CSV table of C-alpha atoms in Angstrom, one decimal:
chain,number,residue,atom,x,y,z
A,1,GLY,CA,119.7,106.5,123.6
A,2,GLU,CA,119.8,103.0,122.3
A,3,ASP,CA,121.2,102.4,118.8
A,4,VAL,CA,121.3,99.4,116.6
A,5,GLU,CA,123.4,99.2,113.5
A,6,GLN,CA,123.4,96.8,110.6
A,7,SER,CA,125.0,96.6,107.3
A,8,LEU,CA,122.5,97.4,104.6
A,9,PHE,CA,123.0,94.7,102.0
A,10,LEU,CA,124.4,91.2,101.6
A,11,SER,CA,124.5,89.1,98.5
A,12,VAL,CA,125.3,85.3,98.5
A,13,ARG,CA,124.9,82.3,96.2
A,14,GLU,CA,122.4,79.6,96.9
A,15,GLY,CA,123.9,76.9,99.1
A,16,ASP,CA,126.5,79.2,100.7
A,17,SER,CA,126.3,80.4,104.3
A,18,SER,CA,125.1,83.9,105.1
A,19,VAL,CA,126.2,85.9,108.0
A,20,ILE,CA,124.4,89.1,109.0
A,21,ASN,CA,126.0,91.3,111.6
A,22,CYS,CA,124.5,93.7,114.1
A,23,THR,CA,126.0,96.0,116.8
A,24,TYR,CA,124.1,97.7,119.6
A,25,THR,CA,124.9,100.2,122.2
A,26,ASP,CA,122.7,99.6,125.1
A,27,SER,CA,124.5,97.5,127.7
A,28,SER,CA,121.3,96.8,129.6
A,29,SER,CA,119.8,94.9,126.6
A,30,THR,CA,118.1,91.8,128.0
A,31,TYR,CA,116.9,90.1,124.8
A,32,LEU,CA,118.2,90.4,121.2
A,33,TYR,CA,116.1,89.4,118.2
A,34,TRP,CA,116.2,88.6,114.6
A,35,TYR,CA,113.2,89.3,112.5
A,36,LYS,CA,112.6,88.5,108.8
A,37,GLN,CA,110.5,90.7,106.4
A,38,GLU,CA,109.5,89.4,103.0
A,39,PRO,CA,108.3,91.9,100.4
A,40,GLY,CA,104.9,93.4,101.2
A,41,ALA,CA,104.6,91.5,104.5
A,42,GLY,CA,105.0,92.1,108.2
A,43,LEU,CA,107.9,91.1,110.4
A,44,GLN,CA,108.3,87.5,111.3
A,45,LEU,CA,110.2,86.5,114.4
A,46,LEU,CA,113.0,84.2,113.5
A,47,THR,CA,114.8,83.7,116.8
A,48,TYR,CA,115.9,85.5,119.9
A,49,ILE,CA,118.7,85.2,122.4
A,50,PHE,CA,118.8,86.1,126.0
A,51,SER,CA,121.7,88.3,127.0
A,52,ASN,CA,123.3,85.7,129.3
A,53,MET,CA,123.8,83.3,126.4
A,54,ASP,CA,126.5,83.4,123.8
A,55,MET,CA,125.1,81.1,121.2
A,56,LYS,CA,121.7,79.7,120.1
A,57,GLN,CA,121.1,77.3,117.3
A,58,ASP,CA,117.8,76.5,115.6
A,59,GLN,CA,117.9,74.3,112.5
A,60,ARG,CA,119.7,76.4,109.8
A,61,LEU,CA,120.0,79.4,112.0
A,62,THR,CA,122.8,80.1,114.4
A,63,VAL,CA,122.9,83.3,116.6
A,64,LEU,CA,126.1,84.4,118.2
A,65,LEU,CA,126.2,87.1,120.9
A,66,ASN,CA,129.4,88.8,122.0
A,67,LYS,CA,128.2,90.8,124.9
A,68,LYS,CA,131.5,92.4,125.6
A,69,ASP,CA,131.7,93.9,122.1
A,70,LYS,CA,127.9,94.3,121.9
A,71,HIS,CA,127.9,92.3,118.6
A,72,LEU,CA,125.2,90.0,117.4
A,73,SER,CA,125.3,87.8,114.3
A,74,LEU,CA,122.9,85.6,112.4
A,75,ARG,CA,124.3,82.8,110.4
A,76,ILE,CA,122.0,81.0,107.9
A,77,ALA,CA,123.4,77.7,106.7
A,78,ASP,CA,122.7,76.4,103.2
A,79,THR,CA,121.0,79.7,102.1
A,80,GLN,CA,118.1,79.3,99.8
A,81,THR,CA,116.5,81.7,97.4
A,82,GLY,CA,113.5,81.7,99.7
A,83,ASP,CA,115.7,83.3,102.4
A,84,SER,CA,115.9,86.5,100.3
A,85,ALA,CA,114.4,89.2,102.5
A,86,ILE,CA,115.2,92.0,104.8
A,87,TYR,CA,116.5,90.9,108.2
A,88,PHE,CA,116.1,93.2,111.2
A,89,CYS,CA,118.2,93.0,114.4
A,90,ALA,CA,116.4,94.4,117.5
A,91,GLU,CA,117.1,94.8,121.1
A,92,SER,CA,114.9,94.9,124.1
A,93,SER,CA,115.7,96.6,127.4
A,94,ARG,CA,114.0,98.9,130.0
A,95,GLY,CA,112.5,96.0,131.9
A,96,GLY,CA,108.8,95.3,132.0
A,97,TYR,CA,107.6,97.8,129.4
A,98,SER,CA,110.3,96.9,127.0
A,99,THR,CA,109.8,98.1,123.5
A,100,LEU,CA,112.1,97.0,120.8
A,101,THR,CA,114.7,99.2,119.1
A,102,PHE,CA,115.3,98.1,115.6
A,103,GLY,CA,118.2,98.4,113.2
A,104,LYS,CA,117.5,99.6,109.7
A,105,GLY,CA,117.6,96.2,108.3
A,106,THR,CA,119.9,94.1,106.1
A,107,MET,CA,118.7,93.1,102.6
A,108,LEU,CA,119.8,89.6,101.8
A,109,LEU,CA,119.8,88.7,98.2
A,110,VAL,CA,120.3,85.0,97.3
A,111,SER,CA,121.1,84.2,93.7
A,112,PRO,CA,120.8,80.8,92.1
B,1,ASN,CA,95.2,81.7,114.8
B,2,ALA,CA,94.6,85.3,113.7
B,3,GLY,CA,97.4,86.8,115.9
B,4,VAL,CA,97.6,90.6,115.3
B,5,THR,CA,95.0,91.9,112.7
B,6,GLN,CA,95.2,95.4,111.3
B,7,THR,CA,92.7,97.3,109.1
B,8,PRO,CA,92.7,98.7,106.6
B,9,LYS,CA,95.6,97.2,104.6
B,10,PHE,CA,95.7,100.0,102.1
B,11,GLN,CA,94.5,103.6,102.3
B,12,VAL,CA,94.9,106.8,100.3
B,13,LEU,CA,94.2,110.1,102.1
B,14,LYS,CA,94.2,113.7,101.1
B,15,THR,CA,96.2,116.1,103.1
B,16,GLY,CA,94.2,117.3,106.1
B,17,GLN,CA,91.8,114.3,106.2
B,18,SER,CA,91.6,112.1,109.3
B,19,MET,CA,91.5,108.4,109.7
B,20,THR,CA,91.9,105.6,112.3
B,21,LEU,CA,94.0,102.5,111.9
B,22,GLN,CA,92.5,99.6,113.8
B,23,CYS,CA,94.4,96.8,115.5
B,24,ALA,CA,93.3,93.8,117.4
B,25,GLN,CA,95.1,90.8,118.9
B,26,ASP,CA,93.6,87.6,120.1
B,27,MET,CA,96.6,86.3,122.1
B,28,ASN,CA,95.6,87.9,125.4
B,29,HIS,CA,98.8,90.1,125.3
B,30,ASN,CA,99.3,92.9,127.7
B,31,SER,CA,101.3,95.3,125.7
B,32,MET,CA,100.6,96.7,122.2
B,33,TYR,CA,102.6,99.0,119.9
B,34,TRP,CA,102.4,101.1,116.8
B,35,TYR,CA,105.4,101.4,114.6
B,36,ARG,CA,106.0,103.1,111.3
B,37,GLN,CA,108.4,101.8,108.6
B,38,ASP,CA,110.0,104.1,106.1
B,39,PRO,CA,112.7,103.4,103.5
B,40,GLY,CA,116.2,103.6,105.0
B,41,MET,CA,114.8,104.3,108.5
B,42,GLY,CA,113.9,100.9,109.8
B,43,LEU,CA,111.0,100.7,112.3
B,44,ARG,CA,110.3,103.6,114.6
B,45,LEU,CA,108.0,103.4,117.6
B,46,ILE,CA,105.0,105.9,117.5
B,47,TYR,CA,103.1,104.9,120.6
B,48,TYR,CA,102.8,102.0,122.9
B,49,SER,CA,100.4,100.7,125.6
B,50,ALA,CA,102.0,98.7,128.3
B,51,SER,CA,98.7,97.5,129.6
B,52,GLU,CA,95.0,98.2,129.2
B,53,GLY,CA,94.3,101.8,130.2
B,54,THR,CA,97.8,103.2,129.7
B,55,THR,CA,99.5,104.7,126.7
B,56,ASP,CA,102.9,106.3,126.2
B,57,LYS,CA,104.7,108.2,123.5
B,58,GLY,CA,107.4,106.5,121.5
B,59,GLU,CA,110.1,108.0,119.3
B,60,VAL,CA,107.9,109.7,116.7
B,61,PRO,CA,104.5,110.5,118.3
B,62,ASN,CA,103.8,113.9,116.7
B,63,GLY,CA,100.7,114.0,114.5
B,64,TYR,CA,99.2,110.8,116.0
B,65,ASN,CA,96.9,109.8,118.8
B,66,VAL,CA,96.1,106.4,120.2
B,67,SER,CA,93.4,104.6,122.1
B,68,ARG,CA,93.7,101.4,124.0
B,69,LEU,CA,90.0,100.5,123.8
B,70,ASN,CA,90.3,97.3,125.7
B,71,LYS,CA,92.9,94.6,126.2
B,72,ARG,CA,92.4,93.4,122.6
B,73,GLU,CA,92.3,96.6,120.6
B,74,PHE,CA,94.7,99.5,120.1
B,75,SER,CA,93.9,102.1,117.5
B,76,LEU,CA,96.0,104.8,115.9
B,77,ARG,CA,94.5,108.0,114.7
B,78,LEU,CA,95.7,110.6,112.3
B,79,GLU,CA,93.7,113.8,113.0
B,80,SER,CA,95.0,115.9,110.0
B,81,ALA,CA,97.1,113.7,107.7
B,82,ALA,CA,100.2,115.1,106.1
B,83,PRO,CA,102.4,113.8,103.3
B,84,SER,CA,105.1,113.1,105.8
B,85,GLN,CA,102.8,110.5,107.3
B,86,THR,CA,103.0,108.4,104.1
B,87,SER,CA,104.4,105.1,105.5
B,88,VAL,CA,103.7,101.5,106.3
B,89,TYR,CA,102.3,101.2,109.8
B,90,PHE,CA,102.7,98.1,111.9
B,91,CYS,CA,100.8,97.1,115.0
B,92,ALA,CA,102.4,94.7,117.4
B,93,SER,CA,101.7,93.0,120.7
B,94,ARG,CA,103.7,91.3,123.4
B,95,LEU,CA,103.0,89.0,126.3
B,96,ARG,CA,105.5,89.5,129.2
B,97,GLY,CA,107.4,86.3,129.7
B,98,ALA,CA,109.9,84.1,128.0
B,99,GLY,CA,111.6,86.0,125.3
B,100,ASN,CA,109.4,89.1,125.7
B,101,THR,CA,108.6,88.4,122.1
B,102,ILE,CA,106.8,91.0,120.0
B,103,TYR,CA,104.4,89.8,117.3
B,104,PHE,CA,103.6,92.0,114.3
B,105,GLY,CA,100.5,92.5,112.2
B,106,GLU,CA,100.8,92.4,108.4
B,107,GLY,CA,101.0,96.2,108.0
B,108,SER,CA,98.9,99.0,106.7
B,109,TRP,CA,100.1,101.0,103.7
B,110,LEU,CA,99.1,104.6,104.0
B,111,THR,CA,99.6,107.2,101.3
B,112,VAL,CA,98.8,110.9,101.9
B,113,VAL,CA,98.6,113.0,98.8
């Protein structure tokens, strides 16, 4: 079955760039997503990328997709303390009824 | 915009009790989902409904039932709660189209003692 793997923890200093990595196994993935979860809250969609793209930029966020290696990354420029949260990578496949398969999440801690 | 609304937000149950988690979305989405989130396990799909009138099992359906009452509402029922069902439950919905994006509710914290 599908599998999505992420590193569990990342610590950076305020102002630095953060890079969160994700690998997936399903070669039929059509969309890949990044969600953010703050403590006690639901999941907020940050961005997504279609599988025929290799990069997407949205303000401070840059998503890179290496489809050959099944590797997805999320770069956050000028990381702020408000970016501290858990970040989930997810992939969508199986066509019209696509559910999402999530990684276990990467906890990003931004220190002042 | 309300988006996806779940109730209750917090609930404590005794082992063996039953309860229903309610979910409604006002975005006219076709598909709805129930996930559970446990520490170190990420999100796991319990059940989903691709469209009104259909439901399908996800990764961890045992101990749960669902009802897609209409296009807006998708409820999750625990018939006989067990401590292993202590978790945070998220309802979500999706409109087929650009991005196939899934939108989540705020979560329901359930403790079974």
